Structure formats: structure tokens, C-alpha cells
PDB file of C-alpha atoms in Angstrom:
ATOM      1  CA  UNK A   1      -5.811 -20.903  -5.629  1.00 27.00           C
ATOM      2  CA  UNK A   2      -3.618 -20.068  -2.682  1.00 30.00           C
ATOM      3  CA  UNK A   3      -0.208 -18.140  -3.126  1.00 32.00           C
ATOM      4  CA  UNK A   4       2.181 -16.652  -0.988  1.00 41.00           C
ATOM      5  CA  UNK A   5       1.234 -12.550  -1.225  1.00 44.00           C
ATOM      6  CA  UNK A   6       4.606 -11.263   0.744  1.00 50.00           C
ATOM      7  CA  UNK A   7       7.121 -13.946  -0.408  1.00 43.00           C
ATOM      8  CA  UNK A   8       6.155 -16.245  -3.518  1.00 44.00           C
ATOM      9  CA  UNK A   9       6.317 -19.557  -3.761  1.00 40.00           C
ATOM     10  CA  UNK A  10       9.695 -20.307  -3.323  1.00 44.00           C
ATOM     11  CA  UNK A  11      10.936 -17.111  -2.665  1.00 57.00           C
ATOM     12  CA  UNK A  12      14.552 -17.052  -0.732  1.00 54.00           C
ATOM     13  CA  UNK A  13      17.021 -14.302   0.046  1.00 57.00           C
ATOM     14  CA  UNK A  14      18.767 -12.939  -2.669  1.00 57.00           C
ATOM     15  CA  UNK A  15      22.795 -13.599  -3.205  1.00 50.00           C
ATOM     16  CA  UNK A  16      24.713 -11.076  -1.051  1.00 53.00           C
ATOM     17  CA  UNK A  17      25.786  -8.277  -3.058  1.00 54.00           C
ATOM     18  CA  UNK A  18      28.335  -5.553  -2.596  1.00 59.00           C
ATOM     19  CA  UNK A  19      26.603  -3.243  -4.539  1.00 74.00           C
ATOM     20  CA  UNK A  20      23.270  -1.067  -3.186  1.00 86.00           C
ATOM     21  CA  UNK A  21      19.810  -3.340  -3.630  1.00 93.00           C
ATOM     22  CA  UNK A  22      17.847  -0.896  -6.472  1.00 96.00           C
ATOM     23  CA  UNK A  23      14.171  -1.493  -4.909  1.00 97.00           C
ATOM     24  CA  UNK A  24      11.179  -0.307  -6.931  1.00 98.00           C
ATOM     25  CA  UNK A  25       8.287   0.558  -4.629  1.00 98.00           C
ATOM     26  CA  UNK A  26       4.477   0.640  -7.009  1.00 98.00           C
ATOM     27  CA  UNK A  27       1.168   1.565  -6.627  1.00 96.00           C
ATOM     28  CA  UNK A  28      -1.969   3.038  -8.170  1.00 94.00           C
ATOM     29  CA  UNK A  29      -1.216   6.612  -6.887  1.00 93.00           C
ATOM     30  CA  UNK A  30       0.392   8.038  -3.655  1.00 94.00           C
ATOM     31  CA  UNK A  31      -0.815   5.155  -1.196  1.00 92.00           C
ATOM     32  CA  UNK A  32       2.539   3.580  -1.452  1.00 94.00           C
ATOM     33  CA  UNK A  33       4.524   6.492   0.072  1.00 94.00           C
ATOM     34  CA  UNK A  34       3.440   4.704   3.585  1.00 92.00           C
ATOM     35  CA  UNK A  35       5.079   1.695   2.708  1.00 95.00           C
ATOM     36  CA  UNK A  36       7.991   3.583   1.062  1.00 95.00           C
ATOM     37  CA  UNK A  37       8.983   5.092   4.304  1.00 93.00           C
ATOM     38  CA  UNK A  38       9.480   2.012   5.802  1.00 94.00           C
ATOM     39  CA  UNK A  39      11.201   0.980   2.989  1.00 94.00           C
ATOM     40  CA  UNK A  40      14.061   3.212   3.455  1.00 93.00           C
ATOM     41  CA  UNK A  41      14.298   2.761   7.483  1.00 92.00           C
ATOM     42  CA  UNK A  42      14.498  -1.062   6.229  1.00 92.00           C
ATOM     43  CA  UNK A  43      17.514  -0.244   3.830  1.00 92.00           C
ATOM     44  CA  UNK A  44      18.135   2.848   3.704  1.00 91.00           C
ATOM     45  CA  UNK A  45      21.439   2.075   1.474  1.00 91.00           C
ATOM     46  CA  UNK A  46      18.653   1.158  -1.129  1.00 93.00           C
ATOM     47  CA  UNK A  47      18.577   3.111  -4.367  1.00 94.00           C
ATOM     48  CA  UNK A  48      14.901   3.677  -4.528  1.00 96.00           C
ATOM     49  CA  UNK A  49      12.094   4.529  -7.079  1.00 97.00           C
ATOM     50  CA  UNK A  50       8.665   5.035  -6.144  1.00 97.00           C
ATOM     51  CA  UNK A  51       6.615   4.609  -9.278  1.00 97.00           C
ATOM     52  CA  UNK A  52       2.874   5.768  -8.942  1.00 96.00           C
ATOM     53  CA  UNK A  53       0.120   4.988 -12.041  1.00 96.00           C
ATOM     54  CA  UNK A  54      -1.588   7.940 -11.445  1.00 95.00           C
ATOM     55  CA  UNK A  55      -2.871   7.786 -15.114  1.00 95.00           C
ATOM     56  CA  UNK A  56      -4.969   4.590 -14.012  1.00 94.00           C
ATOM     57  CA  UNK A  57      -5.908   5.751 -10.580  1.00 92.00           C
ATOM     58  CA  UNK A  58      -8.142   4.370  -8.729  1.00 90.00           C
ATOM     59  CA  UNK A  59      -7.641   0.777  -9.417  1.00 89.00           C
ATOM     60  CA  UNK A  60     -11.021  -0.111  -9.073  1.00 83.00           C
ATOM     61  CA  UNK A  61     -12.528   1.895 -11.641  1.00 84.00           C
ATOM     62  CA  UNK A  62     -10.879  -1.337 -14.031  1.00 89.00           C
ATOM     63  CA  UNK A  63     -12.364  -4.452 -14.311  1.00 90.00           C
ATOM     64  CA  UNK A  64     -10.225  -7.346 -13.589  1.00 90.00           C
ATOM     65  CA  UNK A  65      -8.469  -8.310 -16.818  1.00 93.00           C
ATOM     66  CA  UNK A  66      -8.194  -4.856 -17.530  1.00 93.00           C
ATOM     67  CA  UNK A  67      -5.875  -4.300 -14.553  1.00 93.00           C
ATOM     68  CA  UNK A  68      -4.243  -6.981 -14.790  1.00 94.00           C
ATOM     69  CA  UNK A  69      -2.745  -6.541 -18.325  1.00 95.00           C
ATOM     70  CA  UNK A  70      -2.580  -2.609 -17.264  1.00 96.00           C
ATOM     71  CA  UNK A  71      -0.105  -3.686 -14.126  1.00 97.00           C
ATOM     72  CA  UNK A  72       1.773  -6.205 -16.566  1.00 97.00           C
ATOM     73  CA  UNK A  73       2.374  -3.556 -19.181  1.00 96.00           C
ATOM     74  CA  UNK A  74       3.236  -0.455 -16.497  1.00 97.00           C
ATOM     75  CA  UNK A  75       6.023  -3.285 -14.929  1.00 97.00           C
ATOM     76  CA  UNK A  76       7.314  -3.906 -18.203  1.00 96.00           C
ATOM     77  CA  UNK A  77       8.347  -0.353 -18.892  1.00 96.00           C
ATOM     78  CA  UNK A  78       9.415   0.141 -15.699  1.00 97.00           C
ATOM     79  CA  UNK A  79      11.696  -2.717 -15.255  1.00 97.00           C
ATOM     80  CA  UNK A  80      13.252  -2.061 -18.247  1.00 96.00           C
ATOM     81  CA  UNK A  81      14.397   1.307 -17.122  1.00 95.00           C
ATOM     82  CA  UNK A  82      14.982   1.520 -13.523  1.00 95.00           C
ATOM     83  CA  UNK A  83      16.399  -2.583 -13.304  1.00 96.00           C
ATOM     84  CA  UNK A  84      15.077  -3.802  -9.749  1.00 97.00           C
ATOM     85  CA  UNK A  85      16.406  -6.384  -8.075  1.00 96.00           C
ATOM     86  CA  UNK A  86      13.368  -6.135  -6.015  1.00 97.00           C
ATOM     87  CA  UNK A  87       9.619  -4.547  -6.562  1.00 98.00           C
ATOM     88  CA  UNK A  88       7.323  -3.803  -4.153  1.00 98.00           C
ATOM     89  CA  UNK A  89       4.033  -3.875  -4.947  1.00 97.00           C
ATOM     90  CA  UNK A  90       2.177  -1.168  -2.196  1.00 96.00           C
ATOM     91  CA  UNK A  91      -1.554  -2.043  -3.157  1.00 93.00           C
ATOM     92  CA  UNK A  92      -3.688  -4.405  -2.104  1.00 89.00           C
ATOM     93  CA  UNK A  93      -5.734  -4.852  -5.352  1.00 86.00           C
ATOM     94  CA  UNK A  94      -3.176  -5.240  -7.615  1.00 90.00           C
ATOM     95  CA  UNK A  95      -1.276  -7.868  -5.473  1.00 91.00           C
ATOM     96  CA  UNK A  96      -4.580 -10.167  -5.016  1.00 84.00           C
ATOM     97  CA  UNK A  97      -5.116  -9.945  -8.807  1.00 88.00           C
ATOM     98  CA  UNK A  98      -1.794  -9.027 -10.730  1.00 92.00           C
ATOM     99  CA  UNK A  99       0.902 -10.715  -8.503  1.00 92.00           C
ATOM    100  CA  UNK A 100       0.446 -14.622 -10.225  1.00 92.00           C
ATOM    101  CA  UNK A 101       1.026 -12.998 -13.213  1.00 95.00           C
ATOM    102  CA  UNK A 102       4.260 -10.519 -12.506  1.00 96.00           C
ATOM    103  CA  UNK A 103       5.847 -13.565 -10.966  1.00 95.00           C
ATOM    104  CA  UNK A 104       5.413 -15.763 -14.238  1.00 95.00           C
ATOM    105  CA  UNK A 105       6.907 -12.913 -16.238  1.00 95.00           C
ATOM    106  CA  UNK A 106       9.420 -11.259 -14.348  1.00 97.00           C
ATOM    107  CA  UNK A 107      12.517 -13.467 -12.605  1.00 95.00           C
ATOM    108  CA  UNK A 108      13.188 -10.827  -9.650  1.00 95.00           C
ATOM    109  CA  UNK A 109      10.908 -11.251  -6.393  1.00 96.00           C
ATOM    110  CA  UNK A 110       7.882  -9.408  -5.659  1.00 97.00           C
ATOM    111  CA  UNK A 111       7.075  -8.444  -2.400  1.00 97.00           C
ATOM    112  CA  UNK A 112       2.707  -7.926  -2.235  1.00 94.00           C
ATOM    113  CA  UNK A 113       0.750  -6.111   0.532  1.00 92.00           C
ATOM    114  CA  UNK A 114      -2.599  -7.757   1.933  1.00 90.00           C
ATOM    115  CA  UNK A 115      -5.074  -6.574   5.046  1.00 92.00           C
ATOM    116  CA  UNK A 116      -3.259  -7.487   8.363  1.00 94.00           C
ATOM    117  CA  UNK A 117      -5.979  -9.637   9.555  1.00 95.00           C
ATOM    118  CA  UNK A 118      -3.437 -11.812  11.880  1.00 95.00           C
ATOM    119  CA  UNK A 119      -1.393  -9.428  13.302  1.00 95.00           C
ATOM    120  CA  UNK A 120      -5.206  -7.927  14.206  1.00 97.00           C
ATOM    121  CA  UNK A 121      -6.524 -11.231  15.516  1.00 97.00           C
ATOM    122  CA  UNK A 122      -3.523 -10.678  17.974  1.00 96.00           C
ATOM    123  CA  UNK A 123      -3.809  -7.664  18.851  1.00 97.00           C
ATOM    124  CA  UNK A 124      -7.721  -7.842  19.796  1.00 97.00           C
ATOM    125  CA  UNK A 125      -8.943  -7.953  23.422  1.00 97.00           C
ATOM    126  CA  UNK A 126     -12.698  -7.176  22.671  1.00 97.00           C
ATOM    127  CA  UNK A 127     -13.184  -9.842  19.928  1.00 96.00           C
ATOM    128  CA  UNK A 128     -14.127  -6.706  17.574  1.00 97.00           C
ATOM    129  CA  UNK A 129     -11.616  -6.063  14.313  1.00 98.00           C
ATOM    130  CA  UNK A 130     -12.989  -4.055  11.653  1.00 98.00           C
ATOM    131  CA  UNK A 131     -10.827  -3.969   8.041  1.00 97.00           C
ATOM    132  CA  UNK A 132     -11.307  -0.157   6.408  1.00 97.00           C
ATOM    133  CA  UNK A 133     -10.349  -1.060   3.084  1.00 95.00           C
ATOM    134  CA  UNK A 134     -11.596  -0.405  -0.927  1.00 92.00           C
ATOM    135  CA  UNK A 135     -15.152  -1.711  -1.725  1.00 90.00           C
ATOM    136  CA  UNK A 136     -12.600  -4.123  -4.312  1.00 85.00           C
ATOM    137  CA  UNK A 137     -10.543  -5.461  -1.255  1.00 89.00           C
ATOM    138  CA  UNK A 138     -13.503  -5.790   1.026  1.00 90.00           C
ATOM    139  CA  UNK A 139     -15.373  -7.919  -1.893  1.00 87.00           C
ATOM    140  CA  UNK A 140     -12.841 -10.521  -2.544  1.00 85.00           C
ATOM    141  CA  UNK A 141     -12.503 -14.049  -1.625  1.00 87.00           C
ATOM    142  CA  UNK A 142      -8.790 -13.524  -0.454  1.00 86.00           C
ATOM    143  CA  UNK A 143      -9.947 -11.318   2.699  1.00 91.00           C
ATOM    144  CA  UNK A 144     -12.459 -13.208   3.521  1.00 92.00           C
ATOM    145  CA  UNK A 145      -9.941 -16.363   3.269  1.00 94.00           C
ATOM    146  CA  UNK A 146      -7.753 -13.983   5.468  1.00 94.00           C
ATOM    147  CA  UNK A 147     -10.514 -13.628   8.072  1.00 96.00           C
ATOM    148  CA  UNK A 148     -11.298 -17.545   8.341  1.00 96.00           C
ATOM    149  CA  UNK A 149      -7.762 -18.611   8.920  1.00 96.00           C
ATOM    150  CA  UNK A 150      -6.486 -16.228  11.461  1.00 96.00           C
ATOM    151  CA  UNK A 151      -9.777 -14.706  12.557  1.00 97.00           C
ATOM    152  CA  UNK A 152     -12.571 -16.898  12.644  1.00 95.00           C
ATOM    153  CA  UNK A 153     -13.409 -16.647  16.078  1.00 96.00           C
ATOM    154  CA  UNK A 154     -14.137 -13.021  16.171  1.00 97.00           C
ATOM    155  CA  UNK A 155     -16.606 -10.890  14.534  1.00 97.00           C
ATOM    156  CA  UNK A 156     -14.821  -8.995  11.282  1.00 97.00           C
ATOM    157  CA  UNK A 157     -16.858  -6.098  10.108  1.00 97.00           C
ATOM    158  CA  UNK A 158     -15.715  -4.947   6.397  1.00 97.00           C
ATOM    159  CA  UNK A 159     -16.167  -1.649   5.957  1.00 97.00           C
ATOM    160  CA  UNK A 160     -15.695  -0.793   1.755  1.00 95.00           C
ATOM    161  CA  UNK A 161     -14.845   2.953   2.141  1.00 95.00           C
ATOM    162  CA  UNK A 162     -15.659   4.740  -1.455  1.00 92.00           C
ATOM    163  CA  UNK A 163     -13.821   8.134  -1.239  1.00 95.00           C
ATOM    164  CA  UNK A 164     -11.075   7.719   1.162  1.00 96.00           C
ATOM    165  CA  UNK A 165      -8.280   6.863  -1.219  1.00 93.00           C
ATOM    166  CA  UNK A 166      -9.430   9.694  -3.275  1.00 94.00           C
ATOM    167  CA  UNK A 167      -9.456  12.254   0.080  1.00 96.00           C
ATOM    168  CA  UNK A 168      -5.835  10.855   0.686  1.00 95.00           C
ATOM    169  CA  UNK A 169      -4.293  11.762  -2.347  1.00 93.00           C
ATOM    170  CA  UNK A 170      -6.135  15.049  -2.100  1.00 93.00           C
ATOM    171  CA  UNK A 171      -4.312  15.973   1.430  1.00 92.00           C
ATOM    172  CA  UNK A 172      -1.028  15.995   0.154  1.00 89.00           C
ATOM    173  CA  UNK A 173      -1.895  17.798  -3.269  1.00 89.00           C
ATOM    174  CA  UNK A 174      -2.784  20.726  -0.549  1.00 88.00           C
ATOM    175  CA  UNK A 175      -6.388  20.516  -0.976  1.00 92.00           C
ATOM    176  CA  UNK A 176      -7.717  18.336   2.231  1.00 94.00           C
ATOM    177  CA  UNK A 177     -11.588  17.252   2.618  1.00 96.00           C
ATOM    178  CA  UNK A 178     -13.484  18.524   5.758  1.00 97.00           C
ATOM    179  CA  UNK A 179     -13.863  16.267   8.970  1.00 97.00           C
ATOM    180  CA  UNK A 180     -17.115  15.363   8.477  1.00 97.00           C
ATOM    181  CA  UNK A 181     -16.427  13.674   5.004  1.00 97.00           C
ATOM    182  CA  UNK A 182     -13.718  11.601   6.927  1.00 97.00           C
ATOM    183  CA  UNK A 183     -15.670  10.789   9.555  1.00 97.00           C
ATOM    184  CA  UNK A 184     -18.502   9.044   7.801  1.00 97.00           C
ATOM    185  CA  UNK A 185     -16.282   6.899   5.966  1.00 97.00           C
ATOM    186  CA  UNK A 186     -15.004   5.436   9.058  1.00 97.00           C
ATOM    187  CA  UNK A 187     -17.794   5.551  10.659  1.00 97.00           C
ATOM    188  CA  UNK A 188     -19.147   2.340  10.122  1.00 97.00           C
ATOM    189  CA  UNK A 189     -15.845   0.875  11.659  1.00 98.00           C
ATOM    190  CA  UNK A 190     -16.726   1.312  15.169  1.00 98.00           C
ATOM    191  CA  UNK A 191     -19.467  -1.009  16.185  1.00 96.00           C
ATOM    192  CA  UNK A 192     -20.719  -2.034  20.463  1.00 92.00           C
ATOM    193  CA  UNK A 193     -21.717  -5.359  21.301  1.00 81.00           C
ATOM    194  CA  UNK A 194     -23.180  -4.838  24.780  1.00 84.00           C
ATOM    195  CA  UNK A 195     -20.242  -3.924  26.745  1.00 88.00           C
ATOM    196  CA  UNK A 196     -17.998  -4.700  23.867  1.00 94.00           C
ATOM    197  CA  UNK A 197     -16.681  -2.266  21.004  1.00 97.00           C
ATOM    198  CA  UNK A 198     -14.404  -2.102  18.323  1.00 98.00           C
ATOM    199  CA  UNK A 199     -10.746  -2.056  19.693  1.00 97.00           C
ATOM    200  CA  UNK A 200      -8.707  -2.519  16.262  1.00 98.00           C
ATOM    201  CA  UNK A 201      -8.735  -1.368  13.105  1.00 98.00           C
ATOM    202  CA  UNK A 202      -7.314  -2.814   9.665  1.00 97.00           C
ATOM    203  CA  UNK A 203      -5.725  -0.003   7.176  1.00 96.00           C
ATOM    204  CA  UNK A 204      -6.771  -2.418   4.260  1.00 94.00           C
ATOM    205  CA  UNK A 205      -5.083  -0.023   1.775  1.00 94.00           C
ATOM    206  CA  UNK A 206      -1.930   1.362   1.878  1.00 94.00           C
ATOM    207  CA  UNK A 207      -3.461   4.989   1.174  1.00 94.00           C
ATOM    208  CA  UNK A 208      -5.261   5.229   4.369  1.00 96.00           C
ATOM    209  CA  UNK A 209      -2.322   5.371   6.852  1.00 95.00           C
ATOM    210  CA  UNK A 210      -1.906   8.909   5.020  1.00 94.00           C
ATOM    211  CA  UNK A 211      -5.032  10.099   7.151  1.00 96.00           C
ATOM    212  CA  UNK A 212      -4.448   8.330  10.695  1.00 96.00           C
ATOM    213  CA  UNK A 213      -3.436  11.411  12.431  1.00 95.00           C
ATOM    214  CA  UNK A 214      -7.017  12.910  11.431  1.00 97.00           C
ATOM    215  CA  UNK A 215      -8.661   9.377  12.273  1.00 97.00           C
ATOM    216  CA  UNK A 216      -6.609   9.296  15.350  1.00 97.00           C
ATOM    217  CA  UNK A 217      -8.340  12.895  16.188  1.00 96.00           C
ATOM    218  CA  UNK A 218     -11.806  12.022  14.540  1.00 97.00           C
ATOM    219  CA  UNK A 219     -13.016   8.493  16.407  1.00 96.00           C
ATOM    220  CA  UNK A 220     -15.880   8.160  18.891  1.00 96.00           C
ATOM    221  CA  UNK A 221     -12.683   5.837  20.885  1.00 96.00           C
ATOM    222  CA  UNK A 222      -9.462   4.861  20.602  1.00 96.00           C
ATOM    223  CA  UNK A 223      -8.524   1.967  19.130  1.00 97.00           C
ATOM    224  CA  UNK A 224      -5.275   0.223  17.693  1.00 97.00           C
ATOM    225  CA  UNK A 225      -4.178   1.132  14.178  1.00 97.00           C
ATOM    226  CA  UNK A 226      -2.766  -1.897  12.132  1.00 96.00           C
ATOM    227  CA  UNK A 227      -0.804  -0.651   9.016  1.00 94.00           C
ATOM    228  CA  UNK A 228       1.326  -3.262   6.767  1.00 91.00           C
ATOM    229  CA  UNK A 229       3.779  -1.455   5.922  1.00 94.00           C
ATOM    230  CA  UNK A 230       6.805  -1.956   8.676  1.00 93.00           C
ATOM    231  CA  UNK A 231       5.447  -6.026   7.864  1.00 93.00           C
ATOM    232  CA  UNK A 232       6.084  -5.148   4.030  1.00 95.00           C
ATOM    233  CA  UNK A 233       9.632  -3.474   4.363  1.00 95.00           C
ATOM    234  CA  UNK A 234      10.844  -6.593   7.005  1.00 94.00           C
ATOM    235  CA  UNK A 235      10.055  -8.627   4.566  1.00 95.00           C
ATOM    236  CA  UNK A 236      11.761  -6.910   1.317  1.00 96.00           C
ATOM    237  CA  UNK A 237      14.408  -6.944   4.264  1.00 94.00           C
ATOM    238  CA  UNK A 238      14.762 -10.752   4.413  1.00 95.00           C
ATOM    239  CA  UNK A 239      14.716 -10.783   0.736  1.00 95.00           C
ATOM    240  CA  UNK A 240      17.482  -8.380  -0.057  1.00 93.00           C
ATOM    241  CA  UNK A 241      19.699  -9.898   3.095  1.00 89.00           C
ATOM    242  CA  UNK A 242      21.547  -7.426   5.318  1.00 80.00           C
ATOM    243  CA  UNK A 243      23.320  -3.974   3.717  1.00 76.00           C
ATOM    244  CA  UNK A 244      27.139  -4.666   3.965  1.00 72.00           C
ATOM    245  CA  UNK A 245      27.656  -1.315   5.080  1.00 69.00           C
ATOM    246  CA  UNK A 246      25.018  -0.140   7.180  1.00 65.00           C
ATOM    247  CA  UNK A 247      24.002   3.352   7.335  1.00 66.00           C
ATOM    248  CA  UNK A 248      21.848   5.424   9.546  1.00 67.00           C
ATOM    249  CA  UNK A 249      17.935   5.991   8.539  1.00 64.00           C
ATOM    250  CA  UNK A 250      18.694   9.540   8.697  1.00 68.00           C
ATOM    251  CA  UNK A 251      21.270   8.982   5.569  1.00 69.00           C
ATOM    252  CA  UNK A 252      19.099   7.112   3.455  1.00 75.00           C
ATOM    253  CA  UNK A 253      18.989   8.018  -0.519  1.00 80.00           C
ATOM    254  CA  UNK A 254      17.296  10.570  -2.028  1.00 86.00           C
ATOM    255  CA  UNK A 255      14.171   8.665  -4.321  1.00 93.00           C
ATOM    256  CA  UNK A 256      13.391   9.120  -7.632  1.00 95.00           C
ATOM    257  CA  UNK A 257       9.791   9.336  -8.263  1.00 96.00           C
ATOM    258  CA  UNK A 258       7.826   8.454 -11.323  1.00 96.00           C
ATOM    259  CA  UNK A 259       4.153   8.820 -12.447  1.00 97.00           C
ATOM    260  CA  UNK A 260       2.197   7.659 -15.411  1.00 96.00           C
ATOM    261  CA  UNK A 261       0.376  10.679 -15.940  1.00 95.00           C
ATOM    262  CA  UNK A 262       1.346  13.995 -14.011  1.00 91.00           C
ATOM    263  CA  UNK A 263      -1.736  15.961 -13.907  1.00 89.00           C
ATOM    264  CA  UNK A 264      -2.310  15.797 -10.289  1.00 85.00           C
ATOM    265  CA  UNK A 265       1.298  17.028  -9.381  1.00 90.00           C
ATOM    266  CA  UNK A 266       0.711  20.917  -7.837  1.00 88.00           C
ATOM    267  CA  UNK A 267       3.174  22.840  -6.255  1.00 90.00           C
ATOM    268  CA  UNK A 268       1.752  21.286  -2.676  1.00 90.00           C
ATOM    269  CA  UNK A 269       2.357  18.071  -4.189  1.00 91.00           C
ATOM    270  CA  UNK A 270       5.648  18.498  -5.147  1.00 92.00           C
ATOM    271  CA  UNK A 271       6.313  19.989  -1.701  1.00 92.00           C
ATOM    272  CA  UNK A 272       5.106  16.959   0.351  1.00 91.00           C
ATOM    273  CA  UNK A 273       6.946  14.269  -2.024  1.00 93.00           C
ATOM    274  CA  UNK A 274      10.203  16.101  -1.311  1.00 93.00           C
ATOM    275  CA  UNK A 275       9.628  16.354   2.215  1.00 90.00           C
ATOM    276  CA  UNK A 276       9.348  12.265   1.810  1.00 89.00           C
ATOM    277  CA  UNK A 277      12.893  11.996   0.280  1.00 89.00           C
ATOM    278  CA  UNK A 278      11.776  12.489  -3.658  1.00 90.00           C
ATOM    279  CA  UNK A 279      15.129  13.788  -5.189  1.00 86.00           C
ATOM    280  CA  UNK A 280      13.714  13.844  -8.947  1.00 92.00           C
ATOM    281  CA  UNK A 281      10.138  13.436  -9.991  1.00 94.00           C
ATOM    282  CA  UNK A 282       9.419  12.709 -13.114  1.00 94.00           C
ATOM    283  CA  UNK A 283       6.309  12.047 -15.999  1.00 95.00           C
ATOM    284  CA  UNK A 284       6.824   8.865 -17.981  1.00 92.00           C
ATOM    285  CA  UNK A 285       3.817   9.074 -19.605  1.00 92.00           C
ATOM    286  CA  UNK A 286       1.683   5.682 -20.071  1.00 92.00           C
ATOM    287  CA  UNK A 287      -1.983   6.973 -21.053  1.00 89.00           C
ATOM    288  CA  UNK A 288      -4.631   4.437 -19.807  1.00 78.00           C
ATOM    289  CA  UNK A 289      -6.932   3.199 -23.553  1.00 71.00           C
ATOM    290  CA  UNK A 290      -9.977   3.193 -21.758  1.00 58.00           C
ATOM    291  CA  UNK A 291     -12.147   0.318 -22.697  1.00 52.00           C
TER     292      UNK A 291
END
């Protein structure tokens, strides 16, 4: 079954409202703080919460009805306290599985990421787009869907990277993985066809973007970095309509951050989340029942 990841069926702009949009911005761990920074240039009038399930991170250590009545359950408690008139949902895998079923229980829109295969398909001049993304994203049908409709002409390589969402979260807790760890994960995304290489690159997860400066520094050759997230906060843009009193990005609200578990929060941590805007973080603690 088809569906609408970044809109939902049906979805149209919410009713103008005097009042701040509250927007809740979710994910598995700390992946989502790339799409929450485009969140607030998007609106920065928003009051924000950025609500990580750390106690069920990574994603794809669940199987899939396991997540998806994980997600459903998280959403419930977090609804119920923070109110959203929006959620956006920064992770790949639990959009493709979970988003169906968060629209048929909650009334409020959810906004899903996805790998930015079309906005790669345009931006290639070699033919040659590789999609770094989890082994989960790079196995489903809905990316390989992706790659038929918008880029069937050129060759796709899918490159399921293992540890990278893991080294990400690791950088800003203060404790950063050597170079050559990060370089043979991405590795395999830079492939020559005669006279012909690689010349874009997919961040297929919303964790990588947290690394690009070291990928940027790391890669045999340059190539074009595609990262959802300004496509993500445009459209939560559309959704919410235009702020009805504008205010600079610099002025944006502080965000209130909330895990599920709290064990990987050090001092470094806590350090790079308030350099990101985090006014309060906080432990609202949702243990995982492993099954």
C-alpha cells in the first residue's frame, strides 16, 4: 500500500491560529536534532519538544510489530502531555512502519521523513546516487519503490551502514569513534563506472547529517550531500500556515527535551543539546519489556 510519508492522505493546512504552533519533533535517539534545527528556522515562534526514545534505541534491534506498538504507546504518553498540534516524526523506520497507524489514532497531522531519492535523481550529473542509510531502510520495499519512481534510470547503490547511527550519538555524548571506523562505513558509497563515479549521496537517516563535516573531510571525492531535513521543516511549514508574527531565527524558543530512558545523557551530552536550543531536559521514563 502506498501513503503519503510527508503529508497524509488528505492532509491540508491547519486553521490559522493566533496562538504559537506547539510542534513535537520524535525519534529513536538524537538523529532528529538535524531535522529539529530546521524546524525552528521554519517557525521559530514554535513552542518545541524534541522527544528522543533512547530507552528503545536503535530501532532496528525490534522486530516490526514490536515497534510499531512501541511508537504507538511512546505517542500516546507524549501527546497527552506536551498537546501537539503537529508531530514530526525524524526517522525513517518508524515513518515507513508506524506512520498508518499514528494517523488512525491520533487526529493532529504527522509529518514522516523518507530517503531523498528525487531531489537526488535531480541533482545527479554522473548517473551514480548512492542512499547511506540503516540495513532496515535499505531492506524495505518503500526505498526501493522510491528508487523506481524517481530514479529508475540510474544506478542506486544501497549501502546498509551497521554502526553509524550508533557513532553519531556517540559524538555528541563527547566520546567520538576514530576516522577509520567512519570511513569504512561509507566506504562502500563511492563506486567508478569507467569514467563515471559517485557524485551524490542520500543521508537515509536523519542521524547521519550529525557526521557530514567528518564525511565531508573523510571521502576519496566530493560529492553532493542530500539531507531531508530543510524538505521536512517546509513541509511542517505548509501545515502549520505562516506565524502571524514573525520572528527572527536567531529568537527562536528555547526546546524542551525529553528521553525515555536517560542513561546516555553525560555532561558532554548535556552540553551539545543546550548548544542546540534545549532549555529543559528531562527523563520520562518508558522502559522498553523486551520480548
Amino acid at each position: 500500500m502506498r501513503f503519503d510519508l510527508l503529508a497524509g492522505a488528505g492532509a491540508a493546512p491547519l486553521a490559522p491560529a493566533m496562538r504559537a504552533p506547539a510542534v513535537l519533533v520524535f525519534d529513536s535517539g538524537l538523529g532528529g536534532l538535524t531535522v529539529l534545527a530546521e524546524v525552528r528556522r521554519a517557525r521559530p515562534d514554535a513552542r518545541v519538544v524534541y522527544a528522543a526514545d533512547d530507552a528503545a534505541f536503535p530501532y532496528g534491534d525490534l522486530s516490526e510489530p514490536a515497534l510499531v506498538a512501541r511508537v504507538v504507546a511512546v505517542m500516546e504518553r507524549l501527546i497527552a502531555l506536551h498537546a501537539p498540534d503537529l508531530v514530526v516524526v525524524a526517522c525513517n523506520t518508524a515513518t515507513t512502519l508506524v506512520l498508518p497507524a499514528l494517523r488512525a489514532r491520533f487526529a493532529i497531522p504527522f509529518v514522516g521523513t523518507v530517503p531523498a531519492i528525487k531531489p537526488a535523481a535531480a541533482a545527479t550529473r554522473s548517473g551514480l546516487i548512492s542512499v547511506l542509510a540503516t540495513p532496515g531502510t535499505v531492506r524495505r520495499d518503500y526505498t526501493r519503490e522510491l528508487i523506481d519512481a524517481y530514479a529508475g534510470a540510474y544506478a542506486v547503490t544501497l549501502v546498509g551502514a551497521t554502526r553509524l547511527a550508533a557513532f553519531a550519538e556517540a559524538e555528541l555524548a563527547g566520546t567520538p569513534v576514530g576516522d577509520d571506523l567512519l570511513r569504512e562505513e561509507i566506504a562502500p558509497c563511492f563506486v567508478g563506472a569507467g569514467e563515471s563515479r559517485t557524485d551524490v549521496v542520500v543521508l537515509g537517516c536523519t542521524h547521519y547529517p550529525l557526521l557530514l563535516r567528518r564525511f565531508e573531510r573523510l571521502v576519496p571525492w566530493p560529492v553532493t550531500w542530500i539531507d531531508p531535513a530543510p524538505a521536512i521543516a517546509r513541509r511542517m511549514a505548509q501545515l502549520l500556515g505562516p506565524a502571524p508574527h514573525p520572528a527572527p531565527p536567531e529568537d527562536a524558543a528555547p526546546v524542551a527535551a525529553v528521553f525515555t530512558g536517560g542513561e546516555r545523557i553525560t555532561p558532554s551530552l548535556r552540553d551539545a543539546l543546550a548548544a542546540r536550543g534545549m532549555g529543559s531536559i528531562a527523563v520520562e521514563a518508558m522502559p522498553l519489556a523486551r520480548q
